[in-house]
Coordinates of N, CA and C in Angstrom, one line a residue:
M74 N 90.4 -56.0 33.0 CA 92.0 -55.5 32.5 C 92.1 -54.1 32.5
S75 N 93.2 -53.7 33.2 CA 93.1 -52.2 33.4 C 93.7 -51.7 32.1
E76 N 93.2 -50.5 31.9 CA 93.9 -49.7 30.6 C 95.1 -49.4 30.7
P77 N 95.9 -49.3 29.7 CA 97.3 -48.8 29.7 C 97.5 -47.2 30.2
T78 N 98.3 -47.1 30.9 CA 98.6 -45.8 31.6 C 99.1 -44.7 30.4
T79 N 99.5 -45.1 29.3 CA 100.0 -44.3 28.3 C 99.2 -44.4 26.9
A80 N 98.7 -43.6 26.6 CA 97.9 -43.4 25.3 C 98.9 -43.9 24.3
P81 N 98.4 -44.7 23.3 CA 99.2 -45.2 21.9 C 99.9 -43.9 21.4
R82 N 99.1 -42.8 21.2 CA 99.6 -41.7 20.5 C 100.9 -41.0 21.2
S83 N 100.9 -41.2 22.4 CA 102.0 -40.5 23.1 C 103.4 -41.2 23.0
L84 N 103.1 -42.5 22.4 CA 104.6 -43.2 22.1 C 105.6 -42.4 20.9
F85 N 104.8 -41.8 20.1 CA 105.7 -41.2 19.0 C 105.6 -39.7 19.1
D86 N 105.2 -39.1 20.3 CA 105.0 -37.6 20.6 C 106.4 -37.1 21.1
L87 N 107.0 -36.3 20.3 CA 108.3 -35.7 20.6 C 108.2 -34.4 21.3
T88 N 106.9 -33.9 21.6 CA 106.8 -32.4 22.4 C 107.6 -32.4 23.6
G89 N 108.2 -31.4 23.8 CA 109.1 -31.0 24.8 C 110.6 -31.7 24.7
R90 N 110.7 -32.5 23.5 CA 112.0 -32.9 23.4 C 112.9 -32.0 22.5
R91 N 114.2 -32.1 22.5 CA 115.0 -31.2 21.6 C 116.1 -32.3 21.0
A92 N 116.2 -32.0 19.5 CA 117.1 -33.0 18.9 C 118.0 -32.3 18.0
L93 N 119.3 -32.7 18.1 CA 120.4 -32.1 17.2 C 120.5 -33.2 16.1
I94 N 120.4 -32.6 14.9 CA 120.6 -33.4 13.7 C 121.8 -32.9 13.1
T95 N 123.0 -33.7 12.9 CA 124.1 -33.3 12.2 C 123.8 -33.5 10.6
G96 N 124.8 -32.5 9.8 CA 124.4 -32.5 8.5 C 123.0 -32.4 8.0
S97 N 122.4 -31.3 8.6 CA 121.1 -31.1 8.3 C 120.5 -29.8 7.5
S98 N 121.4 -29.3 7.0 CA 121.3 -28.0 6.2 C 120.7 -28.5 4.8
G99 N 120.6 -29.6 4.4 CA 120.0 -30.2 3.1 C 119.7 -31.6 3.1
G100 N 119.1 -32.3 2.2 CA 119.2 -33.7 1.9 C 118.3 -34.2 2.9
I101 N 118.9 -35.6 3.4 CA 118.2 -36.4 4.3 C 118.1 -35.8 5.7
G102 N 119.2 -35.2 6.0 CA 119.3 -34.5 7.2 C 118.2 -33.5 7.6
L103 N 117.9 -32.7 6.5 CA 116.9 -31.7 6.6 C 115.4 -32.3 6.7
E104 N 115.3 -33.4 5.9 CA 114.0 -34.2 6.1 C 113.8 -34.6 7.2
L105 N 114.8 -35.3 7.8 CA 114.7 -35.7 9.4 C 114.4 -34.8 10.2
A106 N 115.1 -33.5 10.2 CA 114.7 -32.5 11.1 C 113.4 -32.0 11.0
R107 N 112.9 -31.9 9.7 CA 111.5 -31.5 9.6 C 110.7 -32.3 10.2
G108 N 110.7 -33.5 9.9 CA 109.9 -34.7 10.4 C 109.8 -34.8 11.8
L109 N 110.9 -34.7 12.4 CA 111.0 -34.7 14.0 C 110.1 -33.4 14.5
A110 N 110.4 -32.2 13.8 CA 109.9 -31.1 14.3 C 108.2 -31.0 14.0
Q111 N 107.9 -31.7 13.1 CA 106.4 -31.9 12.8 C 105.9 -32.9 13.9
H112 N 106.6 -33.6 14.6 CA 106.1 -34.3 15.6 C 106.3 -33.9 17.1
G113 N 106.6 -32.7 17.1 CA 106.6 -32.0 18.4 C 108.1 -31.6 18.8
A114 N 109.3 -32.0 18.1 CA 110.4 -31.7 18.7 C 111.0 -30.4 18.3
A115 N 111.6 -29.6 19.0 CA 112.5 -28.6 18.8 C 113.8 -29.1 18.2
V116 N 114.0 -28.6 16.8 CA 115.3 -29.3 16.4 C 116.5 -28.3 16.2
V117 N 117.7 -28.8 16.3 CA 118.9 -28.0 16.1 C 119.6 -28.2 15.0
L118 N 119.7 -27.7 14.0 CA 120.2 -27.9 12.7 C 121.7 -27.6 12.6
N119 N 122.5 -28.7 12.1 CA 124.0 -28.6 12.2 C 124.6 -28.6 10.7
G120 N 125.6 -27.8 10.5 CA 126.2 -28.0 9.2 C 127.7 -27.2 9.5
R121 N 128.5 -27.1 8.5 CA 129.9 -26.3 8.6 C 129.5 -25.0 7.8
T122 N 128.7 -24.8 7.1 CA 128.3 -23.4 6.4 C 127.3 -22.8 7.0
A123 N 127.5 -21.5 7.6 CA 126.6 -20.8 8.5 C 125.6 -20.4 7.3
A124 N 125.8 -20.1 6.3 CA 124.5 -19.6 5.3 C 123.5 -20.7 5.0
R125 N 124.1 -21.9 4.6 CA 123.3 -23.0 4.5 C 122.5 -23.4 5.7
V126 N 123.2 -23.4 6.9 CA 122.4 -23.8 8.1 C 121.1 -22.8 8.3
T127 N 121.6 -21.6 8.1 CA 120.5 -20.4 8.6 C 119.4 -20.4 7.5
G128 N 119.8 -20.9 6.2 CA 118.7 -21.1 5.3 C 117.8 -22.2 5.5
A129 N 118.5 -23.2 6.0 CA 117.6 -24.4 6.5 C 116.6 -24.2 7.6
V130 N 117.3 -23.3 8.8 CA 116.5 -23.1 9.8 C 115.3 -22.0 9.3
D131 N 115.6 -21.0 8.6 CA 114.6 -20.1 8.2 C 113.4 -20.8 7.5
A132 N 113.8 -21.9 6.6 CA 112.8 -22.6 5.8 C 112.0 -23.3 6.9
L133 N 112.3 -24.0 7.9 CA 111.7 -24.8 8.8 C 110.8 -23.7 9.7
R134 N 111.4 -22.7 10.0 CA 110.5 -21.6 10.9 C 109.5 -21.1 10.0
A135 N 109.6 -20.8 8.7 CA 108.6 -20.5 7.7 C 107.4 -21.3 7.7
E136 N 107.6 -22.7 8.2 CA 106.4 -23.7 8.1 C 105.9 -23.7 9.6
G137 N 106.3 -22.8 10.5 CA 105.8 -23.0 11.7 C 106.6 -24.1 12.9
L138 N 107.8 -24.4 12.5 CA 108.5 -25.2 13.2 C 109.6 -24.7 13.9
D139 N 109.8 -25.4 15.1 CA 110.8 -24.9 16.1 C 112.2 -25.2 15.8
A140 N 113.2 -24.2 15.3 CA 114.5 -24.8 14.7 C 115.4 -23.7 15.0
T141 N 116.6 -24.1 15.4 CA 117.7 -23.2 15.7 C 118.9 -23.8 15.2
P142 N 120.1 -23.0 14.9 CA 121.2 -23.7 14.1 C 122.2 -23.7 15.1
A143 N 123.2 -24.5 14.9 CA 124.4 -25.1 15.4 C 125.6 -25.2 14.3
V144 N 126.2 -24.3 14.1 CA 127.1 -24.4 13.1 C 128.7 -24.7 13.7
F145 N 129.0 -26.0 13.4 CA 130.4 -26.4 13.5 C 130.7 -27.7 12.7
D146 N 132.0 -28.2 12.7 CA 132.4 -29.0 11.8 C 132.6 -30.4 12.4
V147 N 131.8 -31.3 12.2 CA 131.6 -32.6 13.0 C 133.0 -33.3 13.1
T148 N 133.7 -33.0 12.1 CA 135.2 -33.9 12.0 C 136.3 -33.2 12.7
D149 N 136.0 -32.1 13.5 CA 137.1 -31.4 14.1 C 136.5 -31.4 15.7
E150 N 137.4 -32.2 16.4 CA 137.1 -32.4 17.8 C 137.0 -31.2 18.7
A151 N 137.8 -30.1 18.6 CA 137.7 -28.9 19.1 C 136.3 -28.2 19.0
Q152 N 136.0 -28.2 17.6 CA 134.8 -27.7 17.1 C 133.5 -28.2 17.7
V153 N 133.6 -29.7 17.8 CA 132.5 -30.6 18.4 C 132.4 -30.4 19.8
G154 N 133.4 -30.3 20.6 CA 133.2 -29.9 22.0 C 132.7 -28.3 22.2
A155 N 133.2 -27.6 21.6 CA 132.6 -26.3 21.6 C 131.1 -26.1 21.2
G156 N 130.9 -26.8 20.2 CA 129.5 -26.7 19.4 C 128.6 -27.4 20.3
I157 N 128.9 -28.5 20.8 CA 127.9 -29.1 21.9 C 127.8 -28.3 23.2
A158 N 128.8 -27.8 23.5 CA 128.7 -27.0 24.7 C 127.7 -25.9 24.6
R159 N 127.7 -25.0 23.3 CA 126.7 -24.1 23.0 C 125.3 -24.5 23.2
V160 N 125.2 -25.9 22.4 CA 123.8 -26.2 22.2 C 123.3 -26.7 23.6
L161 N 124.1 -27.3 24.5 CA 123.5 -27.5 25.8 C 123.3 -26.3 26.7
A162 N 124.1 -25.4 26.3 CA 123.9 -24.1 27.2 C 122.6 -23.3 26.9
D163 N 121.9 -23.5 25.5 CA 120.8 -23.1 25.0 C 119.7 -23.9 25.6
G164 N 119.8 -25.0 26.0 CA 118.7 -25.7 26.6 C 119.0 -27.4 26.6
D165 N 118.1 -28.0 27.2 CA 118.3 -29.6 27.3 C 118.3 -30.2 26.0
L166 N 119.0 -31.4 26.0 CA 119.0 -32.1 24.6 C 118.4 -33.6 25.0
H167 N 117.7 -34.2 23.9 CA 117.2 -35.4 24.3 C 117.6 -36.4 23.3
V168 N 117.9 -35.8 22.1 CA 118.1 -36.9 20.7 C 119.2 -36.2 19.9
L169 N 119.9 -37.3 19.6 CA 121.1 -36.8 18.6 C 121.0 -37.7 17.5
I170 N 120.8 -37.3 16.3 CA 120.9 -38.2 14.9 C 122.2 -37.7 14.4
N171 N 123.2 -38.8 14.1 CA 124.5 -38.4 13.4 C 124.1 -38.7 12.0
N172 N 123.8 -37.8 11.2 CA 123.5 -38.0 9.8 C 124.6 -37.5 8.7
A173 N 125.5 -36.5 9.4 CA 126.6 -35.9 8.4 C 127.3 -37.2 7.6
G174 N 127.5 -36.9 6.4 CA 128.2 -37.9 5.7 C 128.6 -37.7 4.4
I175 N 129.8 -38.2 3.8 CA 130.1 -37.8 2.4 C 130.4 -39.1 1.7
Q176 N 130.4 -39.2 0.3 CA 130.7 -40.3 -0.4 C 131.8 -39.7 -1.4
R177 N 132.8 -40.8 -1.7 CA 133.8 -40.7 -2.6 C 133.8 -41.9 -3.4
R178 N 133.9 -41.7 -4.7 CA 133.7 -43.1 -5.5 C 135.1 -43.2 -6.2
G179 N 135.7 -44.4 -6.5 CA 136.8 -44.7 -7.1 C 137.2 -46.1 -6.7
A180 N 138.1 -46.7 -7.7 CA 138.7 -47.8 -7.3 C 139.6 -47.8 -6.4
L181 N 139.5 -48.7 -5.5 CA 140.3 -48.9 -4.2 C 141.8 -48.9 -4.7
V182 N 142.1 -49.6 -5.7 CA 143.4 -49.8 -5.9 C 144.2 -48.4 -6.2
D183 N 143.5 -47.3 -6.8 CA 143.9 -46.0 -7.1 C 143.6 -45.1 -6.1
L184 N 142.9 -45.5 -5.1 CA 142.4 -44.4 -4.2 C 143.4 -43.8 -3.4
P185 N 143.5 -42.3 -3.3 CA 144.4 -41.7 -2.6 C 144.1 -41.9 -1.1
L186 N 145.1 -42.0 -0.3 CA 144.9 -42.3 1.0 C 144.3 -41.2 1.9
A187 N 144.3 -39.9 1.4 CA 143.7 -38.8 1.8 C 142.3 -38.9 1.6
T188 N 141.9 -39.5 0.5 CA 140.4 -39.7 0.2 C 139.8 -40.7 1.2
W189 N 140.5 -41.9 1.4 CA 140.1 -42.7 2.5 C 139.8 -42.1 3.7
D190 N 140.9 -41.3 4.2 CA 140.8 -40.7 5.5 C 139.8 -39.7 5.6
E191 N 139.4 -38.9 4.5 CA 138.3 -38.1 4.6 C 137.0 -38.7 4.7
V192 N 136.7 -39.8 4.1 CA 135.4 -40.5 4.2 C 135.4 -41.2 5.6
L193 N 136.4 -41.8 5.9 CA 136.3 -42.4 7.4 C 136.1 -41.4 8.3
R194 N 136.8 -40.3 8.4 CA 136.7 -39.3 9.3 C 135.3 -38.8 9.4
T195 N 134.6 -38.4 8.3 CA 133.4 -37.9 8.4 C 132.3 -38.7 8.6
D196 N 132.4 -40.1 8.1 CA 131.2 -41.0 8.3 C 131.5 -41.9 9.4
L197 N 132.7 -42.1 10.0 CA 132.8 -43.0 11.3 C 133.2 -42.3 12.4
T198 N 134.4 -41.5 12.2 CA 134.9 -40.9 13.4 C 134.0 -39.7 13.7
A199 N 133.6 -38.9 13.1 CA 132.7 -37.8 13.4 C 131.5 -38.3 14.3
P200 N 130.6 -39.2 13.9 CA 129.6 -39.7 14.7 C 130.3 -40.3 16.2
M201 N 131.3 -40.6 16.2 CA 132.0 -41.1 17.5 C 132.3 -39.7 18.2
L202 N 132.8 -38.7 17.7 CA 133.2 -37.5 18.4 C 131.9 -36.8 18.9
V203 N 130.8 -36.7 18.2 CA 129.7 -35.9 18.6 C 129.0 -36.8 19.5
S204 N 128.8 -38.2 19.6 CA 128.2 -38.9 20.4 C 128.9 -39.0 21.7
R205 N 130.3 -38.9 21.7 CA 130.9 -38.9 23.1 C 130.9 -37.6 23.7
A206 N 130.6 -36.5 22.8 CA 130.6 -35.2 23.6 C 129.1 -35.0 24.1
V207 N 128.2 -35.7 23.6 CA 126.8 -35.6 24.1 C 126.5 -36.7 25.2
A208 N 127.2 -37.8 25.2 CA 126.8 -38.9 26.2 C 127.0 -38.7 27.6
P209 N 127.8 -37.8 28.1 CA 127.9 -37.3 29.5 C 126.6 -36.7 29.9
H210 N 126.1 -35.9 29.2 CA 124.8 -35.1 29.4 C 123.6 -36.2 29.3
F211 N 123.6 -37.0 28.4 CA 122.4 -38.3 28.5 C 122.6 -39.1 29.8
L212 N 123.8 -39.5 30.0 CA 124.1 -40.5 31.0 C 123.8 -39.8 32.6
G213 N 124.2 -38.6 32.5 CA 123.8 -37.7 33.8 C 122.5 -37.7 34.3
R214 N 121.5 -37.5 33.0 CA 120.2 -37.3 33.1 C 119.5 -38.8 33.3
G215 N 120.2 -39.8 32.8 CA 119.6 -41.3 32.8 C 118.8 -41.7 31.6
S216 N 118.9 -40.7 30.6 CA 117.9 -41.1 29.2 C 118.6 -40.1 28.1
G217 N 118.3 -40.7 27.0 CA 118.8 -40.1 25.7 C 118.6 -41.1 24.5
K218 N 118.7 -40.5 23.4 CA 118.5 -41.3 22.1 C 119.6 -40.9 21.1
I219 N 120.4 -41.7 20.8 CA 121.3 -41.4 19.5 C 121.0 -42.4 18.4
V220 N 121.0 -41.7 17.3 CA 120.5 -42.7 16.1 C 121.6 -42.3 15.1
H221 N 122.3 -43.3 14.6 CA 123.4 -43.1 13.6 C 122.6 -43.5 12.2
V222 N 122.8 -42.6 11.1 CA 122.4 -42.9 9.8 C 123.4 -43.8 9.3
L223 N 123.0 -45.0 8.9 CA 123.9 -46.1 8.2 C 123.6 -46.1 6.8
S224 N 123.6 -47.3 6.2 CA 123.3 -47.5 4.9 C 123.2 -49.1 4.8
V225 N 122.6 -49.5 3.5 CA 122.6 -50.7 3.0 C 124.1 -51.2 3.0
M226 N 125.0 -50.2 2.6 CA 126.4 -50.3 2.7 C 127.0 -50.8 4.1
S227 N 126.3 -50.8 5.0 CA 126.6 -51.3 6.2 C 126.6 -52.8 6.2
E228 N 126.0 -53.5 5.1 CA 125.7 -54.9 5.2 C 126.3 -55.4 4.0
V229 N 126.2 -54.8 2.9 CA 126.8 -55.2 1.8 C 128.0 -54.3 1.0
G230 N 128.5 -54.7 -0.1 CA 129.7 -54.0 -0.9 C 129.3 -53.8 -2.2
R231 N 129.7 -52.8 -2.8 CA 129.7 -52.7 -4.1 C 131.1 -52.1 -4.7
R232 N 131.4 -52.2 -6.0 CA 132.7 -51.8 -6.6 C 132.6 -50.1 -6.5
S233 N 133.6 -49.6 -6.2 CA 134.1 -47.9 -6.2 C 133.9 -47.4 -5.0
V234 N 133.1 -48.0 -4.0 CA 132.8 -47.2 -2.9 C 133.3 -48.0 -1.4
A235 N 134.5 -48.4 -1.6 CA 135.1 -49.1 -0.5 C 135.1 -48.2 0.8
P236 N 135.7 -47.1 0.9 CA 135.9 -46.3 2.1 C 134.4 -46.1 2.7
Y237 N 133.4 -45.7 1.7 CA 132.0 -45.6 2.4 C 131.4 -46.8 3.1
T238 N 131.7 -47.9 2.5 CA 131.2 -49.3 3.0 C 132.0 -49.7 4.3
A239 N 133.3 -49.3 4.3 CA 134.0 -49.6 5.5 C 133.7 -48.6 6.5
A240 N 133.3 -47.4 6.4 CA 132.8 -46.6 7.4 C 131.3 -46.8 7.9
K241 N 130.5 -47.1 6.9 CA 129.2 -47.5 7.3 C 129.1 -48.9 8.1
G242 N 130.1 -49.7 7.5 CA 130.0 -51.1 8.4 C 130.6 -50.8 9.8
G243 N 131.6 -50.1 9.9 CA 132.2 -49.7 11.1 C 131.1 -49.0 11.9
L244 N 130.2 -48.2 11.5 CA 129.2 -47.7 12.4 C 128.1 -48.5 12.8
K245 N 128.0 -49.4 12.0 CA 127.1 -50.4 12.6 C 127.7 -50.9 13.8
M246 N 128.9 -51.4 13.8 CA 129.6 -51.9 15.1 C 129.8 -50.9 16.0
L247 N 129.9 -49.7 15.7 CA 130.2 -48.6 16.9 C 128.8 -48.4 17.5
T248 N 127.7 -48.6 16.8 CA 126.3 -48.4 17.3 C 126.1 -49.7 18.5
R249 N 126.7 -50.6 18.0 CA 126.6 -51.8 19.2 C 127.5 -51.5 20.2
A250 N 128.6 -51.0 20.1 CA 129.6 -51.0 20.9 C 129.0 -49.7 22.0
M251 N 128.6 -48.8 21.6 CA 127.9 -47.7 22.2 C 126.7 -48.2 23.2
C252 N 125.8 -49.1 22.5 CA 124.8 -49.8 23.4 C 125.4 -50.3 24.5
A253 N 126.6 -51.3 24.2 CA 127.0 -52.0 25.3 C 127.3 -51.2 26.4
E254 N 128.0 -50.0 26.1 CA 128.5 -49.1 27.3 C 127.5 -48.1 27.9
W255 N 126.4 -47.8 26.9 CA 125.7 -46.8 27.5 C 124.2 -47.2 27.7
A256 N 123.9 -48.4 27.3 CA 122.5 -48.5 27.7 C 122.2 -48.8 29.2
P257 N 123.3 -49.3 30.0 CA 123.1 -49.4 31.5 C 122.6 -48.0 32.0
G258 N 123.1 -46.9 31.4 CA 122.8 -45.7 31.9 C 121.5 -45.1 31.2
G259 N 120.6 -45.8 30.6 CA 119.4 -45.2 30.1 C 119.5 -44.7 28.7
V260 N 120.7 -44.9 28.1 CA 120.7 -44.2 26.5 C 120.4 -45.4 25.6
Q261 N 119.6 -45.2 24.5 CA 119.3 -46.0 23.4 C 120.2 -45.5 22.3
V262 N 120.9 -46.4 21.9 CA 121.8 -46.2 20.4 C 121.5 -47.0 19.5
N263 N 120.9 -46.6 18.2 CA 120.4 -47.3 17.2 C 120.6 -47.0 15.9
G264 N 120.6 -47.5 14.8 CA 121.0 -47.3 13.6 C 119.8 -47.0 12.7
L265 N 119.7 -46.2 11.5 CA 118.8 -46.2 10.7 C 119.4 -46.2 9.4
G266 N 119.0 -47.3 8.6 CA 119.9 -47.5 7.2 C 119.0 -47.4 6.1
P267 N 119.3 -46.4 5.3 CA 118.6 -46.1 4.1 C 119.2 -47.2 3.0
G268 N 118.1 -47.3 2.0 CA 118.5 -48.0 0.7 C 119.1 -46.7 -0.2
Y269 N 118.7 -46.9 -1.5 CA 119.0 -46.0 -2.4 C 117.7 -44.8 -2.4
F270 N 118.1 -43.7 -2.0 CA 117.2 -42.7 -2.2 C 117.6 -41.5 -3.0
R271 N 116.5 -40.8 -3.4 CA 116.6 -39.6 -4.4 C 117.3 -38.5 -3.5
T272 N 118.5 -38.5 -3.6 CA 119.2 -37.2 -2.8 C 120.4 -36.7 -3.6
D273 N 120.8 -35.7 -3.2 CA 121.9 -34.8 -4.1 C 123.1 -35.9 -4.0
M274 N 123.4 -36.5 -2.9 CA 124.5 -37.2 -3.0 C 124.5 -38.3 -4.2
N275 N 123.4 -38.7 -4.5 CA 123.0 -39.8 -5.4 C 122.8 -39.1 -6.8
A276 N 122.9 -37.9 -7.1 CA 122.6 -37.3 -8.3 C 123.2 -37.9 -9.6
A277 N 124.4 -38.3 -9.3 CA 125.1 -39.1 -10.7 C 124.6 -40.1 -10.9
L278 N 124.2 -41.0 -9.7 CA 123.5 -42.4 -10.1 C 122.2 -42.1 -10.5
L279 N 121.4 -41.3 -10.1 CA 120.1 -41.0 -10.6 C 120.0 -40.5 -12.1
A280 N 121.1 -39.9 -12.6 CA 121.2 -39.4 -13.8 C 121.6 -40.7 -14.9
D281 N 122.1 -41.7 -14.2 CA 122.6 -42.8 -15.1 C 121.5 -43.8 -15.4
P282 N 120.8 -43.8 -16.6 CA 119.6 -44.8 -16.8 C 120.1 -46.3 -16.4
A283 N 121.2 -46.6 -16.7 CA 121.4 -48.1 -16.3 C 121.6 -48.4 -14.9
F284 N 122.0 -47.5 -14.1 CA 122.0 -47.7 -12.6 C 120.7 -47.6 -12.1
T285 N 120.0 -46.7 -12.5 CA 118.5 -46.6 -12.0 C 117.6 -47.8 -12.3
A286 N 118.0 -48.5 -13.6 CA 117.2 -49.6 -14.0 C 117.8 -50.8 -13.0
W287 N 119.1 -50.6 -12.6 CA 119.6 -51.8 -11.6 C 118.9 -51.6 -10.4
V288 N 118.8 -50.2 -9.8 CA 118.1 -50.1 -8.5 C 116.7 -50.5 -8.6
E289 N 115.9 -50.2 -9.4 CA 114.6 -50.6 -9.5 C 114.3 -52.1 -9.8
G290 N 115.2 -52.7 -10.4 CA 115.1 -54.2 -10.7 C 115.7 -54.8 -9.3
R291 N 116.5 -54.3 -8.7 CA 117.2 -54.9 -7.5 C 116.3 -54.7 -6.2
T292 N 115.5 -53.7 -6.2 CA 114.7 -53.5 -5.0 C 113.1 -54.0 -5.2
P293 N 112.7 -54.6 -4.3 CA 111.6 -55.4 -4.4 C 110.4 -54.3 -4.7
A294 N 110.6 -53.1 -4.0 CA 109.6 -51.9 -4.0 C 109.6 -51.4 -5.5
G295 N 110.7 -51.9 -6.4 CA 110.7 -51.2 -7.8 C 110.9 -49.9 -7.9
R296 N 111.6 -49.2 -7.1 CA 111.6 -47.8 -7.3 C 112.9 -47.1 -6.2
W297 N 113.4 -45.9 -6.5 CA 114.2 -45.2 -5.4 C 113.2 -44.8 -4.3
G298 N 113.8 -44.7 -3.0 CA 113.1 -44.1 -1.9 C 113.1 -42.6 -2.1
D299 N 112.1 -42.0 -1.2 CA 112.0 -40.7 -1.1 C 112.4 -40.3 0.3
P300 N 113.3 -39.3 0.6 CA 113.8 -39.0 1.9 C 112.7 -38.7 2.8
R301 N 111.6 -38.5 2.5 CA 110.4 -38.4 3.5 C 109.9 -39.7 4.1
E302 N 110.3 -40.7 3.3 CA 110.1 -42.1 3.8 C 110.8 -42.6 5.0
L303 N 111.9 -41.8 5.2 CA 112.8 -42.2 6.4 C 112.3 -41.7 7.7
V304 N 111.4 -40.6 7.5 CA 110.8 -39.9 8.6 C 110.2 -40.8 9.8
G305 N 109.5 -41.7 9.3 CA 108.9 -42.7 10.5 C 109.6 -43.2 11.2
A306 N 110.7 -43.9 10.5 CA 111.7 -44.7 11.3 C 112.4 -44.0 12.3
A307 N 112.7 -42.6 11.8 CA 113.6 -41.7 12.6 C 112.8 -41.4 13.7
V308 N 111.5 -40.9 13.7 CA 110.6 -40.7 14.7 C 110.6 -41.9 15.8
F309 N 110.4 -42.9 15.3 CA 110.4 -44.2 16.0 C 111.4 -44.4 17.1
L310 N 112.7 -44.1 16.4 CA 114.0 -44.4 17.0 C 114.3 -43.1 18.1
S311 N 113.7 -42.1 18.1 CA 113.7 -40.8 18.6 C 112.6 -40.8 19.7
A312 N 111.6 -41.4 19.8 CA 110.6 -41.3 20.5 C 110.5 -42.4 21.8
P313 N 109.4 -42.2 22.7 CA 109.3 -43.3 23.9 C 108.9 -44.8 23.2
A314 N 108.4 -44.7 22.0 CA 108.1 -46.0 21.4 C 109.4 -47.0 21.4
S315 N 110.6 -46.5 21.3 CA 111.7 -47.3 21.3 C 112.4 -47.4 22.6
D316 N 111.8 -47.1 23.6 CA 112.6 -47.1 24.8 C 113.4 -48.4 25.2
F317 N 112.9 -49.5 24.6 CA 113.7 -50.9 25.0 C 114.3 -51.4 23.7
V318 N 114.4 -50.7 22.7 CA 115.1 -50.9 21.5 C 116.6 -50.3 21.7
N319 N 117.6 -51.3 21.2 CA 118.9 -50.8 21.7 C 120.0 -51.6 20.8
G320 N 120.9 -50.9 20.2 CA 121.7 -51.7 19.4 C 121.4 -52.2 18.1
Q321 N 120.3 -51.7 17.7 CA 119.7 -52.4 16.3 C 119.8 -51.5 15.3
V322 N 119.7 -51.9 14.1 CA 119.6 -51.2 12.8 C 118.2 -51.5 12.1
L323 N 117.6 -50.3 11.8 CA 116.4 -50.4 11.1 C 116.6 -50.0 9.6
Y324 N 116.5 -50.9 8.7 CA 116.7 -50.6 7.5 C 115.5 -50.2 6.7
V325 N 115.5 -49.3 5.9 CA 114.4 -48.9 5.3 C 114.8 -48.8 3.7
D326 N 114.7 -49.8 3.1 CA 115.4 -50.1 1.8 C 114.5 -50.7 0.7
G327 N 113.1 -50.6 1.0 CA 112.4 -51.2 -0.2 C 112.3 -52.7 -0.3
G328 N 113.1 -53.3 0.8 CA 113.2 -54.8 0.8 C 114.4 -55.2 0.1
M329 N 115.4 -54.4 -0.3 CA 116.6 -54.9 -1.1 C 117.5 -55.7 -0.1
L330 N 117.7 -55.4 0.9 CA 118.5 -56.4 1.7 C 117.9 -57.9 2.2
A331 N 116.4 -57.9 1.9 CA 115.8 -59.1 2.2 C 115.8 -60.1 1.1
V332 N 116.1 -59.7 0.0 CA 116.1 -60.7 -1.2 C 117.6 -60.7 -2.0
L333 N 117.6 -61.8 -2.8 CA 118.8 -62.0 -3.7 C 118.6 -61.6 -5.1

């Protein structure tokens, strides 16, 4: 039997690849950027606030990692177009991770329409805008990876988070629609679905002993996740290892969705 032509370790090697991660000036986005860079990628960090993005870039560079900034608002179509044009003018792009997102809690019956629109525009429309801006480049080359950061809320609902649940559920289906359209052109579009993680977005929940007890009891692993535990899945979905994986969602939730 002949030996495989590709050494197993190369399947997860991102050397020579450039990745844009939206909403990466902190939190999960920054951890994903750090993880991809540690596996060889040149990472482009994105956010709306120049000072925060620059600070995150400087932090990664201090660790010896290849990082550059891309400051633009992912909810603004004109800014997205101009921002992606600048990113591509600076070099090739191989991976897009749509991570930018917000959460607004409140009873649906009282929720202002402006709040609904804000969440849907950030968590669902923005990934469409950025992906659509990048797709022609990927399709023209015949390869590319798009990873949408979803949530367990793409599958289940809870009280007080209706806009977020609607957006993340929609993003799951957008992942499949993009797969249907772009897979024939060599592009893989998949989702990464975190469970409950220790992030700034969840600070209020983390501070609530009753909610933390619920998370620990509801999750088979018995704890909250650490953002660093998302890196392996993100690297897989960004690397050659996932070249025949398309339209799928990889949930990293400590087993929450697997059990009642």
